[in-house]
Amino acid sequence: MTKYLAIFQIGPVQDFINCAKKTQDYLAGSLIISYLTTLAMVNIESGKPKGKVIYPSHDLSDPSNDKIYNEAKNVLVSYNKKKPDLSKAPLYGTVPNRFVATFDSDNDISSIKMLLKDAEKQVRLEYINILKTAKEVLETSVDTVIRDPGCKEDWNKLWDRYLCVYGKTPFLEVYWVISPYEDKSYGKDYKKAELLFGARKAVRNFAQVEEPGAKCTLCGQHEQLSSNKDPEKFWQKLRSIDRFKFRFGEGERLCAICTAKRLALSEYFGIKDMSFPSTSNMAISSTLLELAKNVNNNTVKNCIEEFQKNFKEMELERFPTELSPLYIVNSQLKEQPGSQKPPKIFGYDGNAFILDTYQPAKVYKEYGSKFKAQNDPDFIRKVENAERALKKLLESIKVEESPKYYCVVSIDGDDMGKWLDGSKTNGQMDQPLHERISKILSEYASKKVPELSEEKYLAKIVYFGGDEGVILCSLEHILPMMIDLHEAYTQCFRINGKAGTNSMGVVIAHHQQSLLQVMSEARDALDKAKQVKYINEEKNAFCISLMKRSGGTIQILGKFEMLKHLQNMIDYYRKKEISPQWVYALDTISLTFQEVTDHILREAMIAEAKRILKRHFAGNCPEKEKESAMSILTPEIETIVNKYQGMQVGGTIKNSIKNLIEFEYLGAYIAKGGGR
Amino acid sequence: MKTVKWFFIRPFDTLFFRDARPFSAGQDNLAQSVFPPAPSTTYGAIRTASLIQAGVDLVKFKADEVKNLPPAVGNRRQFGSLYLTGPILARREPSGVCLLFLSPLNLVYEEGSGERRLEFLIQDESSQNTVATGSQYTNLPLPLNLFVPEDRVTYADRYLTFDQALALLCGTVPDKLDNLISKESLWKSDNRVGIAQNKARSAEEGMLYSSQHIQINNHPANINRVGGLAIKVIEGEDSLPSDGIIQLGGEKRFCEFQEISLAQPTEFQIELIAKKILKNSRFFFWLISPAVFFNDEYPFIPGFIDYHTLKGKLDDQQVELVACQIGRSVGIGGWNIVDNVPKPMRRAVPPGSIYFFKLTNGGKSEEQIKQFVERWMLYPLPGQKSDYDKQGFGTILIGGY
């Protein structure tokens, strides 16, 4: 009996989600796509003919799924009149941008076609509602500028360009296919549907939209919002309104699409707590954790009070001070004996803990102040006082300077298509197995990932649906989190005794580095990780990109089993048992080995690495401990060289030595808390 | 046949072609680059170079105070006769300049295969027309055929040399992915950190920025292998001397240009392509520069095709569009120097996109088809919005299948 499979996808993910200046933009983009996909899923499952979504698994007993799913249902029942309330749903996208549904044999293809067309229509309609809501919010807030009859027409015309062109929202890509299948040949038929979907996506049709005027400072693709053809005046007015002062930064002039995205969380999804950590919050999170651990210590307590007082005296107008701390910082605060309301500084934006921030001109320009001017001697004194108080506070917890680097981790399951068409399961594949895989992935995403990221480390999930996601993490916790998430995936994803693997692309970046660049680098790093190939081995690799503030990026590739060595080294560096200088010494020595022939180079370098490492143990380290550490580290170094030599591309001994040095350099870099 | 001239442009240092994001010192801290540049960038640079060569004062030109402008340039409001193809990525080697083309979207390799053997997906009679058969369905808005491979494939996304491209046009697919040229080996991004200086020439507070420059790679071990861009001047060939200096892209970076003789498709190759087309009355256009077609509802199909019937006329050939592969659209904008305002940005079909046609007025002779191939090889397609073809948008290669 012929049944039908449907694959449905919403995009463009890269242009829509990754186009972000703030972490909140990224979050909003992923949440919008997640919500719209859920809406289409609900449409399929509640329409006629009734379809069954088999990927992603949406177990309604899971409260997070239940919340978004039910809200989407309410919206559909109200014919898109009602707005969804996602204030109680997890504050990140949990549904991937595509789903797979099946239809029973008693349905003919034309009725399924109608249903999918309707799902596409609903998605577009809802996206129009998101755009219209932003338009209305702006109209009511900046009415004096917009309601001028001379510019009202231009204003409406500008928005209409994004709402509907030739009957469709021009900047939302929706692709879907329907393909037949039979139970007995499910794997083969699923593959056919996937190939058809790939073919459909290879024709990226679009409608022409002409964008005059200056372009959005965020996406660079669409016209800046303005009234009376004066974007500067419009955005100045908008920034002067209280409810928007934290939402649009100085110099930002966004298009309708990016503005709607920026406003969607609060204005459309009803999410009032917008305290998603910024990149600087992520960078300094280890300092906050240390403060939380010592919050009851009298010296620290006094320093906190002093810093708080001095910070307040700068009378900053736009400095965010009511952010929620990361989960484990919060837990740490609650665990403190006699815990009361935590000091306010735990809600300050991360920049407050970075010494570079305290430059009067910079502070004045970025956050505004009630003082008359940036060169007002009183203001300058207040800034200097705040800086001094911060130094004292950091000294009280024995931190020289807060870290300025943070990490973005991009994760993706390996060979998912091959698992689903049966290539990985000796041809065994049917619908129940497909559903089981979906359930495994859903459990990993909704339970394991939060447990092993936000709840255990200084991390924050930005998006996680199915087998892929993006997580922000502090530099200090990046390696243990990567190891845990990878191990959990290989343990959860087991089909017929065979384990699945995933790959990760990680970027280590300065907190002020453009998020757009960082996200693009994370994507690139994940691609590079996927290209790491070994004979008869799964992909199962990582690529860590180190974006230097001075420009230039170093990419370090490897397999997950190599990370344990790096973590060991970091522990030795932090305990000051080994000096990280050994890496630089090894690098210098390697230059003198340029002329050494390949067959002895490997042995020579390993011998040198052992010798140099041994010499860099702390002088007071007992010989016995040194020997014991060397007995662990030496084989690890050899294994790493072997791993690099085993790479199908670039596995020469010379490359392996270079890779080893860069790999060890990464450990030293993480241990010192990143660059300055 | 028109006399055409080819020029090779070699940058002295890095190049910088900023995207459309506004960049004001002190407000933004990142200026990103796009590469290869849009044809409008090279067109503008060559117009400016010809004005300078003709001794025209650019300020007066901007104010529309110059009479007797070179006919190739036109005037401040209108383009003249200058008609270009390109820019095409190129490499000067001891044997001559070699053009490099971004692989078509249907040149793929099997996912996960060790050897990464290449396959050129084509839409032939045996391929399944998913819309027509009714057994499968997609939301493709036009009744075009789709290229459904037999296994999972990945787009090659690399560059082909002129010889490899010509072989592909005749039906010979390059063997392996490793035989093609990776983008990384042709150019790399160079993020440069900059500061603003005050009058005392010390760094100004809050004026740190980063700009993404493009460094065209030269072969480290072979100083005779030099990377650059090639353009073909189809009309207005007197607009440039045989060699000289032009300024290209942002920051007016200097480049050297030089007229070159380029190995054209041989008579034999043209004949091979023509024969291939004649055999099945089918041909394809492979876009090597972005195209801005004039139909706003379906700007992804060539403007000379009626989207109701998918049929059209090109020269005296009746053609029918049967299939295509289109990459994600790219924004084409720029800066109007005369009025000092941004140009309108339009969405363009990206290079690498490919269109498959059927000749519907049969009975053509080999000679006619040869002329058709010669006419369109490395030439911009018609049916684009005004003046886009003149600038080199929609340049194609033509092959048979």
XYZ file of N, CA and C in Angstrom, chain A residues 4 12-15 19 21 109 113 117 120 166 168 170-171 173-180 190-196 199-221 224 232 250-251 253 359 361-362 365 417-418 421 423 512 514 516-517 533 549-552 648-649, chain B residues 19-22 24-30 32 105 111-114 116 128 130 134-141 144-153 184 191-193 205-208 210 212 291-293 295-300 324-331 333-334 342-350 385:
462
model
N 2.494 8.214 1.940
C 3.292 9.359 1.502
C 4.131 9.951 2.630
N 15.532 31.366 5.135
C 16.919 30.911 5.108
C 17.532 30.994 6.501
N 18.040 29.880 6.969
C 18.587 29.836 8.321
C 19.830 30.726 8.439
N 20.728 30.596 7.469
C 21.995 31.357 7.576
C 21.725 32.854 7.594
N 20.934 33.305 6.610
C 20.715 34.751 6.501
C 19.850 35.269 7.638
N 22.352 36.360 11.129
C 22.510 37.793 10.957
C 22.187 38.455 12.307
N 23.644 40.957 15.675
C 24.655 41.810 16.304
C 24.744 41.473 17.785
N -2.642 12.026 -3.201
C -1.584 13.049 -3.181
C -2.140 14.470 -3.299
N -1.230 17.552 -0.947
C -0.677 18.752 -1.573
C -1.386 20.008 -1.023
N 0.233 23.036 1.128
C 0.115 24.415 0.634
C -0.468 25.293 1.738
N 2.120 26.007 4.371
C 3.031 27.058 3.894
C 2.367 28.430 4.040
N 4.005 39.431 -4.945
C 3.441 38.356 -5.771
C 2.820 37.253 -4.905
N 3.387 36.385 -1.854
C 4.196 35.662 -0.862
C 5.098 36.603 -0.079
N 8.411 37.702 0.640
C 9.560 37.420 -0.235
C 10.808 36.939 0.483
N 10.924 37.195 1.778
C 12.186 36.817 2.417
C 12.075 35.595 3.323
N 11.854 31.607 2.962
C 11.920 30.513 1.984
C 11.234 29.301 2.573
N 10.279 28.746 1.844
C 9.623 27.518 2.301
C 9.742 26.496 1.172
N 10.307 25.350 1.500
C 10.443 24.276 0.514
C 9.754 23.040 1.061
N 9.020 22.339 0.227
C 8.485 21.052 0.666
C 8.301 20.104 -0.503
N 8.315 18.837 -0.184
C 8.100 17.806 -1.212
C 7.199 16.717 -0.650
N 6.537 16.016 -1.552
C 5.757 14.835 -1.165
C 6.271 13.682 -2.008
N 6.496 12.547 -1.376
C 7.029 11.400 -2.114
C 6.412 10.104 -1.552
N 6.101 9.151 -2.420
C 5.441 7.928 -1.927
C 6.415 6.993 -1.215
N 12.539 6.564 1.751
C 12.860 7.787 2.487
C 14.031 8.503 1.795
N 14.988 7.690 1.366
C 16.143 8.273 0.674
C 15.689 8.992 -0.604
N 14.738 8.378 -1.299
C 14.219 8.997 -2.533
C 13.588 10.352 -2.202
N 12.840 10.381 -1.104
C 12.186 11.635 -0.705
C 13.249 12.686 -0.369
N 14.308 12.250 0.317
C 15.395 13.172 0.679
C 16.086 13.717 -0.573
N 16.309 12.815 -1.543
C 16.983 13.245 -2.772
C 16.106 14.226 -3.546
N 14.797 13.959 -3.545
C 13.875 14.874 -4.219
C 13.900 16.232 -3.511
N 16.867 18.071 -4.491
C 16.703 18.603 -5.852
C 15.820 19.853 -5.830
N 14.784 19.822 -5.003
C 13.906 20.989 -4.917
C 14.678 22.203 -4.389
N 15.521 21.926 -3.383
C 16.279 23.025 -2.785
C 17.376 23.552 -3.713
N 17.652 22.775 -4.753
C 18.676 23.230 -5.698
C 18.117 24.280 -6.659
N 16.819 24.548 -6.567
C 16.249 25.652 -7.357
C 15.731 26.678 -6.342
N 16.579 27.605 -6.005
C 16.212 28.583 -4.962
C 15.521 29.770 -5.626
N 14.233 29.544 -5.923
C 13.473 30.589 -6.592
C 13.278 31.790 -5.663
N 13.132 32.934 -6.233
C 12.931 34.145 -5.431
C 12.170 35.173 -6.259
N 11.653 36.189 -5.598
C 10.980 37.283 -6.298
C 11.853 38.526 -6.176
N 11.747 39.403 -7.153
C 12.601 40.597 -7.133
C 12.040 41.648 -6.178
N 12.879 42.154 -5.340
C 12.486 43.270 -4.470
C 13.605 44.299 -4.567
N 13.231 45.476 -4.996
C 14.258 46.503 -5.157
C 14.405 47.277 -3.847
N 15.632 47.424 -3.408
C 15.883 48.089 -2.129
C 16.624 49.398 -2.369
N 15.900 50.512 -2.350
C 16.606 51.783 -2.545
C 17.233 52.255 -1.225
N 17.918 53.330 -1.270
C 18.408 53.984 -0.047
C 19.517 53.244 0.670
N 19.870 53.783 1.841
C 20.937 53.174 2.643
C 20.442 51.859 3.219
N 21.361 50.909 3.367
C 20.961 49.566 3.786
C 21.146 49.370 5.294
N 20.448 48.351 5.761
C 20.443 47.983 7.184
C 21.878 47.783 7.696
N 22.156 48.322 8.874
C 23.518 48.181 9.414
C 23.793 46.753 9.881
N 22.739 45.940 9.976
C 22.935 44.571 10.444
C 23.052 43.585 9.274
N 22.043 43.562 8.389
C 22.080 42.565 7.308
C 22.680 43.128 6.026
N 22.633 44.438 5.842
C 23.197 45.049 4.643
C 22.422 44.720 3.376
N 21.232 44.176 3.515
C 20.471 43.740 2.342
C 19.236 44.606 2.074
N 17.048 50.705 5.234
C 16.888 51.092 6.645
C 15.495 51.665 6.855
N 18.417 58.688 10.057
C 19.154 59.132 11.243
C 18.200 59.688 12.306
N 23.590 52.473 19.720
C 24.037 53.695 19.068
C 24.561 53.338 17.665
N 24.092 54.048 16.670
C 24.581 53.803 15.311
C 23.828 52.719 14.562
N 20.907 51.203 12.528
C 19.765 51.631 11.727
C 19.332 50.391 10.952
N 36.679 53.822 30.419
C 37.279 54.981 29.749
C 36.144 55.993 29.626
N 35.235 58.596 27.954
C 34.614 58.918 26.656
C 33.795 57.738 26.153
N 34.365 56.556 26.299
C 33.718 55.336 25.808
C 32.421 55.076 26.593
N 29.728 57.672 25.734
C 29.158 57.504 24.399
C 28.236 56.277 24.346
N 21.478 11.522 7.497
C 20.771 10.972 6.333
C 21.028 9.482 6.180
N 22.274 9.089 6.430
C 22.635 7.668 6.272
C 21.984 6.815 7.345
N 18.284 6.415 6.128
C 17.940 5.586 4.957
C 18.430 4.155 5.125
N 21.520 3.084 5.593
C 22.906 2.777 5.197
C 23.773 2.460 6.408
N 34.094 41.593 22.117
C 33.674 42.704 21.268
C 33.770 42.378 19.780
N 32.729 41.164 16.238
C 31.400 41.163 15.621
C 30.781 39.764 15.685
N 28.407 38.596 14.042
C 28.190 38.135 12.667
C 29.393 37.325 12.187
N 30.580 37.886 12.463
C 31.824 37.228 12.068
C 32.029 35.953 12.878
N 38.896 13.551 7.906
C 38.614 12.169 7.488
C 39.751 11.227 7.853
N 42.324 38.888 18.292
C 41.830 40.261 18.269
C 42.607 41.096 17.252
N 43.854 40.703 17.036
C 44.682 41.467 16.107
C 44.411 41.089 14.656
N 43.411 40.210 14.430
C 43.127 39.735 13.075
C 43.787 38.385 12.880
N 43.227 37.590 11.993
C 43.793 36.268 11.744
C 43.153 35.224 12.638
N 43.405 11.730 6.487
C 43.480 11.425 5.054
C 43.993 12.612 4.247
N 43.629 13.812 4.698
C 44.131 15.000 4.000
C 45.108 15.712 4.927
N 30.784 45.032 1.304
C 29.376 44.687 1.078
C 28.514 45.918 1.378
N 27.180 45.742 1.379
C 26.311 46.925 1.433
C 26.072 47.451 2.846
N 26.662 46.821 3.845
C 26.440 47.338 5.203
C 27.092 48.706 5.349
N 26.345 49.671 5.882
C 26.961 50.983 6.081
C 28.143 50.855 7.028
N 30.525 53.441 9.231
C 30.969 54.767 9.641
C 31.941 54.589 10.792
N 33.075 55.221 10.666
C 34.085 55.105 11.721
C 33.491 55.542 13.051
N 33.747 54.758 14.066
C 33.251 55.110 15.388
C 31.911 54.488 15.696
N 31.152 54.102 14.640
C 29.846 53.483 14.883
C 29.900 51.991 14.585
N 30.543 51.649 13.476
C 30.638 50.235 13.110
C 32.103 49.838 13.232
N 32.323 48.571 13.507
C 33.723 48.191 13.650
C 34.132 47.066 12.718
N 33.263 46.753 11.782
C 33.614 45.678 10.859
C 33.149 46.018 9.453
N 32.938 44.201 5.888
C 33.146 42.906 5.239
C 33.273 43.055 3.733
N 26.341 24.376 -10.480
C 25.724 23.756 -9.293
C 25.449 22.265 -9.461
N 28.595 12.069 -1.568
C 28.907 12.377 -0.166
C 29.644 11.219 0.496
N 30.695 11.527 1.206
C 31.386 10.505 1.990
C 32.263 9.574 1.171
N 32.277 9.733 -0.159
C 33.104 8.819 -0.955
C 34.556 9.265 -0.830
N 35.445 8.303 -0.672
C 36.855 8.610 -0.471
C 37.461 9.331 -1.661
N 35.965 10.962 -4.117
C 35.227 12.174 -4.478
C 35.180 12.372 -6.004
N 13.284 11.815 -14.176
C 11.875 11.822 -13.814
C 11.343 13.252 -13.742
N 9.077 15.123 -12.011
C 8.289 14.869 -10.804
C 6.957 15.592 -10.805
N 3.242 13.003 -11.394
C 2.223 12.998 -10.345
C 2.518 12.057 -9.199
N 3.591 11.259 -9.290
C 3.869 10.348 -8.183
C 4.577 11.086 -7.046
N 5.268 12.146 -7.384
C 5.913 12.972 -6.371
C 5.486 14.412 -6.632
N 5.657 15.245 -5.638
C 5.242 16.631 -5.826
C 6.150 17.549 -5.028
N 6.439 18.716 -5.584
C 7.218 19.712 -4.845
C 6.524 21.065 -4.984
N 6.932 22.025 -4.173
C 6.313 23.352 -4.283
C 7.110 24.277 -5.201
N 7.776 23.714 -6.184
C 8.460 24.534 -7.188
C 7.390 25.309 -7.964
N 7.543 26.618 -8.082
C 6.440 27.383 -8.664
C 6.271 27.232 -10.172
N 9.124 23.015 -13.963
C 10.474 22.671 -14.425
C 10.839 21.285 -13.923
N 11.711 20.617 -14.668
C 12.194 19.321 -14.189
C 13.238 19.539 -13.100
N 13.410 18.524 -12.286
C 14.410 18.633 -11.224
C 15.510 17.606 -11.443
N 16.690 17.930 -10.989
C 17.813 16.996 -11.079
C 17.793 16.142 -9.819
N 17.289 14.937 -9.930
C 17.277 14.096 -8.733
C 18.407 13.070 -8.871
N 19.467 13.201 -8.069
C 20.582 12.251 -8.201
C 20.207 10.879 -7.649
N 21.040 9.901 -7.927
C 20.732 8.564 -7.424
C 21.237 8.366 -6.005
N 22.170 9.176 -5.623
C 22.690 9.066 -4.259
C 22.934 10.467 -3.708
N 23.227 10.531 -2.402
C 23.463 11.845 -1.809
C 24.718 12.471 -2.399
N 24.591 13.701 -2.791
C 25.736 14.346 -3.431
C 26.012 15.699 -2.780
N 40.214 28.428 -1.460
C 41.285 28.813 -0.523
C 42.622 28.975 -1.238
N 41.843 39.931 7.517
C 41.180 40.912 8.370
C 42.195 41.911 8.892
N 42.041 43.137 8.484
C 43.018 44.150 8.886
C 42.430 45.052 9.960
N 43.194 45.237 10.973
C 42.711 46.089 12.058
C 43.214 47.510 11.805
N 40.242 57.464 20.411
C 39.473 56.562 21.266
C 38.226 56.048 20.531
N 37.943 54.765 20.655
C 36.700 54.213 20.105
C 36.678 54.141 18.590
N 37.820 54.248 17.941
C 37.850 54.243 16.481
C 38.612 53.035 15.933
N 38.567 51.958 16.679
C 39.214 50.727 16.220
C 38.258 50.027 15.270
N 37.844 46.922 11.904
C 38.480 45.818 11.197
C 37.889 45.749 9.796
N 37.854 43.662 6.056
C 38.219 42.367 5.477
C 38.761 42.578 4.069
N 23.347 37.372 -12.586
C 22.429 37.881 -13.621
C 21.210 38.509 -12.960
N 20.797 39.663 -13.482
C 19.606 40.339 -12.943
C 18.551 40.356 -14.050
N 17.753 39.315 -14.097
C 16.763 39.205 -15.176
C 15.587 40.133 -14.904
N 12.216 39.965 -15.299
C 10.892 39.634 -14.779
C 10.920 39.632 -13.248
N 10.156 40.529 -12.641
C 10.252 40.665 -11.183
C 9.590 39.516 -10.424
N 8.608 38.868 -11.065
C 7.947 37.760 -10.365
C 8.805 36.496 -10.418
N 9.442 36.277 -11.558
C 10.311 35.100 -11.709
C 11.709 35.547 -12.143
N 12.386 36.316 -11.300
C 13.689 36.849 -11.739
C 14.783 35.792 -11.775
N 14.404 34.557 -11.468
C 15.423 33.496 -11.482
C 15.474 32.775 -12.824
N 16.585 23.790 -14.384
C 17.650 24.711 -13.964
C 18.079 24.381 -12.540
N 19.229 24.853 -12.177
C 19.653 24.820 -10.772
C 20.095 26.227 -10.431
N 19.480 26.759 -9.384
C 19.711 28.153 -9.021
C 20.221 28.216 -7.585
N 21.306 28.903 -7.396
C 21.820 29.089 -6.030
C 21.066 30.204 -5.332
N 21.367 30.414 -4.050
C 20.681 31.486 -3.306
C 21.032 32.848 -3.918
N 20.016 33.684 -4.089
C 20.221 34.971 -4.756
C 21.253 35.831 -4.015
N 21.916 36.667 -4.770
C 22.883 37.582 -4.158
C 22.409 39.012 -4.392
N 22.686 39.884 -3.452
C 22.276 41.283 -3.589
C 23.303 42.055 -4.405
N 24.178 45.814 -5.414
C 23.881 47.228 -5.178
C 25.063 48.071 -5.598
N 25.593 48.802 -4.669
C 26.755 49.640 -4.979
C 26.508 51.072 -4.586
N 23.400 55.542 -2.210
C 23.510 54.117 -2.536
C 22.672 53.786 -3.770
N 23.158 52.871 -4.575
C 22.360 52.408 -5.712
C 21.280 51.473 -5.183
N 20.163 51.327 -5.879
C 19.167 50.354 -5.415
C 19.762 48.950 -5.454
N 19.432 48.173 -4.443
C 19.947 46.808 -4.443
C 18.920 45.868 -5.060
N 19.366 45.022 -5.973
C 18.469 44.047 -6.593
C 19.017 42.650 -6.342
N 18.113 41.695 -6.393
C 18.542 40.309 -6.162
C 18.932 39.680 -7.500
N 20.050 39.006 -7.491
C 20.566 38.432 -8.739
C 20.757 36.925 -8.602
N 20.645 36.254 -9.754
C 20.943 34.809 -9.797
C 22.461 34.679 -9.675
N 22.949 33.834 -8.772
C 24.405 33.794 -8.551
C 25.155 33.007 -9.629
N 17.660 43.332 -16.669
C 17.228 44.718 -16.445
C 18.219 45.654 -17.143
